[in-house]
GROMACS .gro file of C-alpha atoms in nm:
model
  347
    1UNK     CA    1   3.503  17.505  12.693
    2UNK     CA    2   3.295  17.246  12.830
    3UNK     CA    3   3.315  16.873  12.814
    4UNK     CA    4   3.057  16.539  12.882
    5UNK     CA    5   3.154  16.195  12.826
    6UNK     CA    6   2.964  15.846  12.885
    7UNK     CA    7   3.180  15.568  12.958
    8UNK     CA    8   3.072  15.165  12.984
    9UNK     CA    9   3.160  15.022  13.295
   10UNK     CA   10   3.107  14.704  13.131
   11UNK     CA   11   3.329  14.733  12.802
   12UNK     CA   12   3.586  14.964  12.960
   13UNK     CA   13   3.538  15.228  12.692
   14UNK     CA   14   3.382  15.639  12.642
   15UNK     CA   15   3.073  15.567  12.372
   16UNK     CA   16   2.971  15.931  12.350
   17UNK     CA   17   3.141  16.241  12.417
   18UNK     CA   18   2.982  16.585  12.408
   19UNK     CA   19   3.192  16.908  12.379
   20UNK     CA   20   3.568  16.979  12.339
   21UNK     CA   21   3.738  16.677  12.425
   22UNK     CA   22   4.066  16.929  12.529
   23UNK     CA   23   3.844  17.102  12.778
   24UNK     CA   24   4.056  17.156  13.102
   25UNK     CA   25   3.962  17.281  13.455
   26UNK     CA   26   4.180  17.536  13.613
   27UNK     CA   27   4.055  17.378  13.983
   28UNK     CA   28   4.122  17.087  14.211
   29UNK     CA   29   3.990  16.700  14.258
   30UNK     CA   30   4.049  16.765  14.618
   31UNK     CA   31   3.687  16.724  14.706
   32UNK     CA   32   3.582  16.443  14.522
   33UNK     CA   33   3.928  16.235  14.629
   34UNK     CA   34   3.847  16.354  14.985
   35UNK     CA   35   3.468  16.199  14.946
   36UNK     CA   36   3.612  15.879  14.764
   37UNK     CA   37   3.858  15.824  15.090
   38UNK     CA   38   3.560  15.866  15.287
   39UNK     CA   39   3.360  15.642  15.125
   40UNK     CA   40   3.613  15.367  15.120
   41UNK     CA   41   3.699  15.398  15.510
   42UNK     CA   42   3.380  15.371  15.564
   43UNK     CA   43   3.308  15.057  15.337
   44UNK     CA   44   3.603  14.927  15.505
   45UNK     CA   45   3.395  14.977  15.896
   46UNK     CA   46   3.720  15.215  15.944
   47UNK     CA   47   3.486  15.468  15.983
   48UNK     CA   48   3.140  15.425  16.112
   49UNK     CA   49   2.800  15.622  16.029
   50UNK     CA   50   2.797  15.694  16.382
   51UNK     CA   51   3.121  15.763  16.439
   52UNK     CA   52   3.162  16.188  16.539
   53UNK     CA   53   3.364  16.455  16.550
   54UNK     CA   54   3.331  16.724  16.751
   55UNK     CA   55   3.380  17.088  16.593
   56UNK     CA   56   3.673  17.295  16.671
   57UNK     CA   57   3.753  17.663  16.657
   58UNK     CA   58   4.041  17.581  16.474
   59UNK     CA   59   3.804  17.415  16.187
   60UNK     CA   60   3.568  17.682  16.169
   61UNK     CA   61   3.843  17.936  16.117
   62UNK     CA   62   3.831  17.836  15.740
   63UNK     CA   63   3.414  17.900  15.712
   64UNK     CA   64   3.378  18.234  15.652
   65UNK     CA   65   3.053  18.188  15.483
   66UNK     CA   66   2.857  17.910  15.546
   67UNK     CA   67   2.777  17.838  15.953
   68UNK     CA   68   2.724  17.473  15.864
   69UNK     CA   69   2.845  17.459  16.251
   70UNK     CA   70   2.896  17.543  16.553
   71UNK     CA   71   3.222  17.523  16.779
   72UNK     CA   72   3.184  17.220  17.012
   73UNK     CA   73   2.894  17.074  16.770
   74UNK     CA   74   2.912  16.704  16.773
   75UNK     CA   75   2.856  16.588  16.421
   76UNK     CA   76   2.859  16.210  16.280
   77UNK     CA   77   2.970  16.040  15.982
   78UNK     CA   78   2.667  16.014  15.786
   79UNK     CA   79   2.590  16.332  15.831
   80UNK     CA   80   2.921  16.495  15.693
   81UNK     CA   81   2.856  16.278  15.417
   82UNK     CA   82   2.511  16.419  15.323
   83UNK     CA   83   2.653  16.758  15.418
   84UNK     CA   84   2.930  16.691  15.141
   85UNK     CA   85   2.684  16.573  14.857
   86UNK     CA   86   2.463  16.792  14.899
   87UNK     CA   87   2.647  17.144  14.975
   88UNK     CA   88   3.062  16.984  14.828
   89UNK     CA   89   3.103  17.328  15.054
   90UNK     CA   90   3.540  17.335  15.176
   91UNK     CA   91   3.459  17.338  15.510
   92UNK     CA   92   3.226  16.991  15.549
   93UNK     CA   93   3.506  16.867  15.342
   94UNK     CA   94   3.796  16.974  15.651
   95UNK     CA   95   3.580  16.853  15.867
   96UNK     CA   96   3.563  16.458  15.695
   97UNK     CA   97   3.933  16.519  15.670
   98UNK     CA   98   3.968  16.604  16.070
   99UNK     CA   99   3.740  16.247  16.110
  100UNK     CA  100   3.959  16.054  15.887
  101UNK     CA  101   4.288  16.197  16.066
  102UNK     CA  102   4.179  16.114  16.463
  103UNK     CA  103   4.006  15.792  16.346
  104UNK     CA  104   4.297  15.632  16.098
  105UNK     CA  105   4.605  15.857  16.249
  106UNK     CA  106   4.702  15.933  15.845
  107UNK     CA  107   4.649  16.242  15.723
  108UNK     CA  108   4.396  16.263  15.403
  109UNK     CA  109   4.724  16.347  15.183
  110UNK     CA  110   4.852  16.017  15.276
  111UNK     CA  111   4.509  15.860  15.195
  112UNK     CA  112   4.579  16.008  14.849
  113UNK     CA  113   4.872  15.842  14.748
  114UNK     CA  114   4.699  15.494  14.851
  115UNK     CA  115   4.474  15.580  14.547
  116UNK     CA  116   4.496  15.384  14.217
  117UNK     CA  117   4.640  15.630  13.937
  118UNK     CA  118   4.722  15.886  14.219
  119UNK     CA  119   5.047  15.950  13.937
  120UNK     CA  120   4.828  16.073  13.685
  121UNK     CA  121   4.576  16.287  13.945
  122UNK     CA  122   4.829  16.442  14.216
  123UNK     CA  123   4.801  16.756  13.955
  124UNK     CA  124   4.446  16.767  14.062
  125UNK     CA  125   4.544  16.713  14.440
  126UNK     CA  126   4.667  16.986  14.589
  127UNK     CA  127   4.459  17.017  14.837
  128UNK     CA  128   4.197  16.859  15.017
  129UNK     CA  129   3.892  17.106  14.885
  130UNK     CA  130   3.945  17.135  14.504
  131UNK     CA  131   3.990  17.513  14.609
  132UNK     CA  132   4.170  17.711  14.334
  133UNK     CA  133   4.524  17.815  14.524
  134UNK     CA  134   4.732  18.120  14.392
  135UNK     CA  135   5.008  17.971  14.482
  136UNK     CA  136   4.959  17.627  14.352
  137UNK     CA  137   4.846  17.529  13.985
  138UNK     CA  138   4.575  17.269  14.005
  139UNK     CA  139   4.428  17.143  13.662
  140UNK     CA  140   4.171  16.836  13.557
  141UNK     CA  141   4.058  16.722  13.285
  142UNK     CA  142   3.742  16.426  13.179
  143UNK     CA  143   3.988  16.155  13.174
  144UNK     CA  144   4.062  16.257  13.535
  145UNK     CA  145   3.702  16.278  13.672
  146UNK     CA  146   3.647  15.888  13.451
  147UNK     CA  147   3.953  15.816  13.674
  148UNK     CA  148   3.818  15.891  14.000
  149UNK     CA  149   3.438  15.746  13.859
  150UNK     CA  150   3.599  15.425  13.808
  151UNK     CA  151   3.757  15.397  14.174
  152UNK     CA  152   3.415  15.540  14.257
  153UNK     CA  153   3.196  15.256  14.117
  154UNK     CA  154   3.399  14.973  14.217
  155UNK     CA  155   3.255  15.046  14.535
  156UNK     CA  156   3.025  14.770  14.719
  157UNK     CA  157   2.676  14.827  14.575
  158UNK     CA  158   2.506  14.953  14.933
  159UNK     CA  159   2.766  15.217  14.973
  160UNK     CA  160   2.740  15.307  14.607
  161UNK     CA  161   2.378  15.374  14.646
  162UNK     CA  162   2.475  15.641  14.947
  163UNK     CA  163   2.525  15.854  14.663
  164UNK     CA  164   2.167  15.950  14.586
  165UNK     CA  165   2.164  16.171  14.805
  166UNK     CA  166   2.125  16.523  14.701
  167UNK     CA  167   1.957  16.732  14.987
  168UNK     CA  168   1.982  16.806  15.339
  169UNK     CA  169   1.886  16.985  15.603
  170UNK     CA  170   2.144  17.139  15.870
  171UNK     CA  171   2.069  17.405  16.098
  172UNK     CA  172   1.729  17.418  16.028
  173UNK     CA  173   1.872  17.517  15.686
  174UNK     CA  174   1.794  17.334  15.358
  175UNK     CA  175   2.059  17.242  15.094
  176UNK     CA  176   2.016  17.120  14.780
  177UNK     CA  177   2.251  16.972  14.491
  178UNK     CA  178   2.049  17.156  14.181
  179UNK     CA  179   1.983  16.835  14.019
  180UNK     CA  180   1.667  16.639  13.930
  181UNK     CA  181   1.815  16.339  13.719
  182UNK     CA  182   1.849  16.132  14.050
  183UNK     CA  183   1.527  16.237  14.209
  184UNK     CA  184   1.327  16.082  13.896
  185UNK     CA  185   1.541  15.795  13.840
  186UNK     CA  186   1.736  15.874  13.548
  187UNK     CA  187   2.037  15.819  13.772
  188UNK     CA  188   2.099  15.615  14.044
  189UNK     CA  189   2.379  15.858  14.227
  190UNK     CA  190   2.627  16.073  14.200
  191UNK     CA  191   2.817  16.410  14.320
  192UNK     CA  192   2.749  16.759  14.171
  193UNK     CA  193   2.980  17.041  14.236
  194UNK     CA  194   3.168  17.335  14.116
  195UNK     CA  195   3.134  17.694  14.051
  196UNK     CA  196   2.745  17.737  13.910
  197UNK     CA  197   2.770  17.341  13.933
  198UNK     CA  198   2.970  17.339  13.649
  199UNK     CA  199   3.140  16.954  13.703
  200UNK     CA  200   2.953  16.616  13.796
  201UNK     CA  201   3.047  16.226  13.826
  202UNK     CA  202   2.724  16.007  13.807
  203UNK     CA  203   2.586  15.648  13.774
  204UNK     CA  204   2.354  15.435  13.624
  205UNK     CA  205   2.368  15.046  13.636
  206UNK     CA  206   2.584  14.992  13.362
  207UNK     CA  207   2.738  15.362  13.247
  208UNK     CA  208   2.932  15.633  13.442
  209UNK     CA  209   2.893  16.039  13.346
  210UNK     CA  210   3.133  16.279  13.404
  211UNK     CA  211   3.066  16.638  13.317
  212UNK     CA  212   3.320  16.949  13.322
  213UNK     CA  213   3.260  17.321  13.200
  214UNK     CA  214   2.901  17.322  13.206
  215UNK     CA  215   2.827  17.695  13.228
  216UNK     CA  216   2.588  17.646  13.483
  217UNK     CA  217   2.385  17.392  13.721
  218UNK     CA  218   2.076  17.366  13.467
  219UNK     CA  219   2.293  17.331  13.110
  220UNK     CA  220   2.497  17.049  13.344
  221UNK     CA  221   2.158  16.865  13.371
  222UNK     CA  222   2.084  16.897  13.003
  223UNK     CA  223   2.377  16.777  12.882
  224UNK     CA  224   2.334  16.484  13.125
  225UNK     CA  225   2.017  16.403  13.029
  226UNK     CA  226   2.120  16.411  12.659
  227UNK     CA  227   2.406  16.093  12.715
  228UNK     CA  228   2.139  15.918  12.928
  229UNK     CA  229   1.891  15.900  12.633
  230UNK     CA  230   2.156  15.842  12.407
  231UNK     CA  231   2.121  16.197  12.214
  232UNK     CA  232   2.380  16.347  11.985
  233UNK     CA  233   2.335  16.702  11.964
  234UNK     CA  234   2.567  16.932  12.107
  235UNK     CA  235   2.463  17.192  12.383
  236UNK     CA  236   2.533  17.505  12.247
  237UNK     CA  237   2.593  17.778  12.466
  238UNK     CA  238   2.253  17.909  12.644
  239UNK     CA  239   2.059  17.701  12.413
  240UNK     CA  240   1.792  17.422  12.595
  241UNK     CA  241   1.725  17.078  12.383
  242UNK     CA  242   1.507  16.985  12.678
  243UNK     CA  243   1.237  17.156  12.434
  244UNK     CA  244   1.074  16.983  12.140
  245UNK     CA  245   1.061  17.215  11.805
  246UNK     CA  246   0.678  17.249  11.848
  247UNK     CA  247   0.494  17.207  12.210
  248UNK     CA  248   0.149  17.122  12.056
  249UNK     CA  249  -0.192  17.159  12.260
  250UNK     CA  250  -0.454  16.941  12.148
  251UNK     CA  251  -0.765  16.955  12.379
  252UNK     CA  252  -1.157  17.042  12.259
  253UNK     CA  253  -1.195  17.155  12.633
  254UNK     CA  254  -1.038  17.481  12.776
  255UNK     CA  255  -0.676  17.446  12.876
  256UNK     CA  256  -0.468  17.549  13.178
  257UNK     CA  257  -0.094  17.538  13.194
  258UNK     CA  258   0.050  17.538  13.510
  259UNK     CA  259   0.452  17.635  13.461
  260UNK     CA  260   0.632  17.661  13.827
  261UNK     CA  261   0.845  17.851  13.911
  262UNK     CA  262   0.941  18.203  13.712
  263UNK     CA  263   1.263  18.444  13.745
  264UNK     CA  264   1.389  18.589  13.457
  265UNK     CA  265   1.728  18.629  13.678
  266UNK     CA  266   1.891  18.992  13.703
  267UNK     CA  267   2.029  18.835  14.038
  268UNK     CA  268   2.240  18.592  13.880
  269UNK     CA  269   2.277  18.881  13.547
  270UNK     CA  270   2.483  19.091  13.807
  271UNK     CA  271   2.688  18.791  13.999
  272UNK     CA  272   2.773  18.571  13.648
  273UNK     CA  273   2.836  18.942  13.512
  274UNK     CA  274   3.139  18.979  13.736
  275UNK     CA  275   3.280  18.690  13.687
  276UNK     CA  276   3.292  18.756  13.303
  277UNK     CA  277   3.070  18.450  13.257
  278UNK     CA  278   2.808  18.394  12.973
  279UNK     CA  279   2.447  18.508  13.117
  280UNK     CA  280   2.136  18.492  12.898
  281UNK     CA  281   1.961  18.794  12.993
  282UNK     CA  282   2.267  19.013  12.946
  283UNK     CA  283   2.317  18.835  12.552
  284UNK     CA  284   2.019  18.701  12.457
  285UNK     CA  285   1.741  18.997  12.644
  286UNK     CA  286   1.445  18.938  12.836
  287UNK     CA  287   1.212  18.759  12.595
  288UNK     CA  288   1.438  18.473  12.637
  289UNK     CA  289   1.266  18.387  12.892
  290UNK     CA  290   0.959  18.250  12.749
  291UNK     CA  291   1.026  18.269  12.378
  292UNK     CA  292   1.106  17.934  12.348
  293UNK     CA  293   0.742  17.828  12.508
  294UNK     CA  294   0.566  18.065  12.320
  295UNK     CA  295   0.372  17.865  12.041
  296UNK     CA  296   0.241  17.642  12.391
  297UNK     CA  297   0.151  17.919  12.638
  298UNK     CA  298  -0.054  18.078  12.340
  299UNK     CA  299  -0.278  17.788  12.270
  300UNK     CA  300  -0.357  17.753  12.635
  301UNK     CA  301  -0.643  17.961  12.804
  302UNK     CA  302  -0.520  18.003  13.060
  303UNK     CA  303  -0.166  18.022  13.235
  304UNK     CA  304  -0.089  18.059  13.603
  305UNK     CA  305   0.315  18.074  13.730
  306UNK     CA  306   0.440  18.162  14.088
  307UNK     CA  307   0.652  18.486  14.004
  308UNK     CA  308   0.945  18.442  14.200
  309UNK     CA  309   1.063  18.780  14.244
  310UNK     CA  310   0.874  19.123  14.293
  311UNK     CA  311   0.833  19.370  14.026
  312UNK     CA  312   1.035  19.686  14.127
  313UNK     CA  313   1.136  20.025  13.950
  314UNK     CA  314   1.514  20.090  14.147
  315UNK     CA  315   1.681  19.899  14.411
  316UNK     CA  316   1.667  20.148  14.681
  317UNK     CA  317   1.694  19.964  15.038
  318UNK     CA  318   1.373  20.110  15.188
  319UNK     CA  319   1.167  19.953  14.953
  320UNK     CA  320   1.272  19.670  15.079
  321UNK     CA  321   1.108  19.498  15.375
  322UNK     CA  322   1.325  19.398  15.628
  323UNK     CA  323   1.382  19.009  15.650
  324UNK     CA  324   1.604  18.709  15.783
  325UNK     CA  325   1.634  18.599  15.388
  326UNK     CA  326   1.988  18.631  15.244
  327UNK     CA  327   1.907  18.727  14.891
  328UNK     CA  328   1.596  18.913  14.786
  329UNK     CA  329   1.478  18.818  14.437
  330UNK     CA  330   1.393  19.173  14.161
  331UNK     CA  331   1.268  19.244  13.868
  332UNK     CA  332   1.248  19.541  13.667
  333UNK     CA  333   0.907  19.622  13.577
  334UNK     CA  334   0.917  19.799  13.265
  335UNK     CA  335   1.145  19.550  13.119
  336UNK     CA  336   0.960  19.224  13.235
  337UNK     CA  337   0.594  19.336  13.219
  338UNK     CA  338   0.617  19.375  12.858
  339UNK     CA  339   0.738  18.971  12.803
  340UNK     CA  340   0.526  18.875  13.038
  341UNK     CA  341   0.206  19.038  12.860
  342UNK     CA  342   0.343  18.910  12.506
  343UNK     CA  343   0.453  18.552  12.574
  344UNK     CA  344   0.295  18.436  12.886
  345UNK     CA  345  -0.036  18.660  12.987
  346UNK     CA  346  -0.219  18.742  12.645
  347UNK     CA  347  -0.339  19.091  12.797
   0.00000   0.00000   0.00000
C-alpha cells in the first residue's frame, strides 16, 4: 500500500490524495521528530551552526555500516544537519541527539513530549531513529507525517529553506537524497527517507507533500511530481506517467538522442528480491527497460547512453578487477544484448 497527499497550508485542508488513504507504516517518526527538535533549537540560537560535538566510541558502537566518523572527530551543527538530509542514516541522527543532550541537558525523548500533538505521534516515537524495534511496535500513517509537516513549516522562513539540501560530502564520500524535484525547483525543501526512499515530507510556498509506501526512491518522485502539477492519475505499481503516450521526433536534419545513464538493475533484482519487494525486471523482464521509449529511440539516428554496468556471462570473483568500490554494477549479456539491439541500438 502506498499513500501521497497534498495539503494547503493556507486553507488548512488535503486537496488531493493519491493511493490508499488506510496505508500504514510498520516504522518509526523517530528521525524526522529528531530533525524537527533540531531544527527548532537551532531557530531558537539553542543550538548554533557552529556549535560541535566531538565523536565518541560509545556513539559509533551503533554504526556498523556507514563510517560517517571517526572516534574523537569534531563535527558541527550544520554539518549533522546536512549529514541527516542527505543520508537520514541512525547514526548522524544519535549523534544530533548526543548535541541536543550536552547543549540543552534534556534528553531528545523529553524534547518529544514538548511537541504539539506528541498524543497522537508517541506511537511513531519510540525511538529516536525511526528504526523498526522487535520489541516495540512503531506505526505511522499520512495524517502523522501532515502532523509533523505542519510543525515543520511553521518554521521561520531562513531555517525552512535549510531544507534544500539534499547532498553532501563526508569523508571524501558523496551522499545523495535520490531526488531531483528540489534541485530544479519544483520544491523548495524537504526530507527524503526510508527503506528504497519509500516516505518524504516536502514544501512549496503555499502546499506541503507527504509521501508513504512508495515502492522505491524513483516511483516516490513520480508521485510527487504528479500532486505538484496538479495530476490525477494514480501510480500504479512499476508503471512511469513521467512518459507522454507518444515521444514524437520531428526534425528534417539527422537526430541524436543522448539518454544518461543505463542499468537495467539485476543488483537491485537480487537485494528487492529478498526482501519480497516488487522489482520490475523480475515481473515485468528485461525489455522493460526501454519499451516504454521505444517509438522515440527508433526515429532517432542515432543514440548514445553511458552503460552503467559491464556485460558479463557468470559472476565468478576473478573476473572481477579488484577495486576500492563497494558494489560492482552486472549485466547478463545474453539477456541484455538482445533489448539493447531491439529497442535502443537498431543493429
Amino acid at each position: 500500500m502506498s499513500l501521497a497527499q497534498k495539503y494547503d497550508l493556507e486553507q488548512h485542508r488535503i486537496c488531493q490524495s493519491i493511493g490508499d488513504e488506510q496505508t500504514v507504516m510498520d516504522a518509526g517518526l523517530g528521525n524526522v521528530a529528531t530533525l524537527l527538535i533540531f531544527l527548532r533549537l537551532m531557530s531558537d540560537q539553542k543550538i548554533l551552526p557552529t556549535t560541535t560535538l566531538i565523536v565518541t566510541d560509545e556513539l559509533l558502537k551503533h554504526d556498523k555500516r556507514t563510517s560517517l566518523f571517526s572516534v574523537n572527530e569534531k563535527v558541527n551543527a550544520r554539518q549533522l544537519l546536512n549529514l541527516m538530509l542527505a543520508t537520514s542514516e541512525p547514526i548522524v541522527a544519535l549523534a544530533i541527539c548526543q548535541m541536543v543532550r550536552e547543549q540543552t541537558a534534556r534528553k531528545m525523548s523529553s524534547w518529544y513530549r514538548s511537541l504539539p500533538g506528541y498524543e497522537s505521534l508517541k506511537g511513531a516515537l519510540a525511538n529516536q531513529t525511526g528504526r523498526v524495534r522487535q520489541t516495540v511496535k512503531q506505526t505511522y500513517s499520512g495524517q502523522d507525517l501532515i502532523t509533523l509537516g505542519i510543525l515543520l513549516s511553521n518554521l521561520p522562513s531562513e531555517d525552512l529553506d535549510l531544507l534544500h539540501q539534499t547532498d553532501v560530502v563526508q569523508h571524501e564520500k558523496y551522499f545523495y537524497a535520490s531526488t531531483m524535484l528540489v534541485k530544479k525547483g519544483q520544491l523548495l525543501g524537504g526530507y527524503f527517507w526510508g527503506q528504497n526512499g519509500d516516505s518524504a515530507i516536502a514544501f512549496d510556498r503555499r502546499y506541503l507533500y507527504v509521501v508513504l509506501g512508495a515502492t522505491s526512491s524513483y516511483d516516490r518522485e513520480v508521485v510527487l511530481s504528479q500532486l505538484v502539477h496538479q495530476k490525477t492519475t494514480v501510480l500504479q505499481n512499476g508503471d512511469s506517467d513521467y512518459a507522454t503516450p507518444q515521444l514524437a521526433v520531428r526534425a528534417k536534419e539527422p537526430t541524436i538522442a543522448i539518454i544518461g545513464d543505463v542499468y537495467p538493475g539485476e543488483f537491485y533484482t537480487a537485494r528487492r528480491q529478498k526482501r519480497n519487494r516488487w522489482d520490475p525486471l523480475a515481473t515485468q523482464g528485461y525489455n522493460y527497460t526501454f519499451e516504454k521509449l521505444q517509438s522515440y529511440l527508433q526515429q532517432t539516428d542515432l543514440n548514445i547512453f553511458n552503460m552503467e554496468s559491464a556485460l558479463v556471462n557468470d559472476l565468478k570473483p576473478e573476473l572481477f578487477i579488484p577495486s576500492k568500490k563497494v558494489v560492482s554494477f552486472h549485466v547478463f549479456q545474453k539477456l541484455t544484448a538482445f533489448d539493447l539491439a531491439y529497442y535502443v541500438l537498431r543493429l
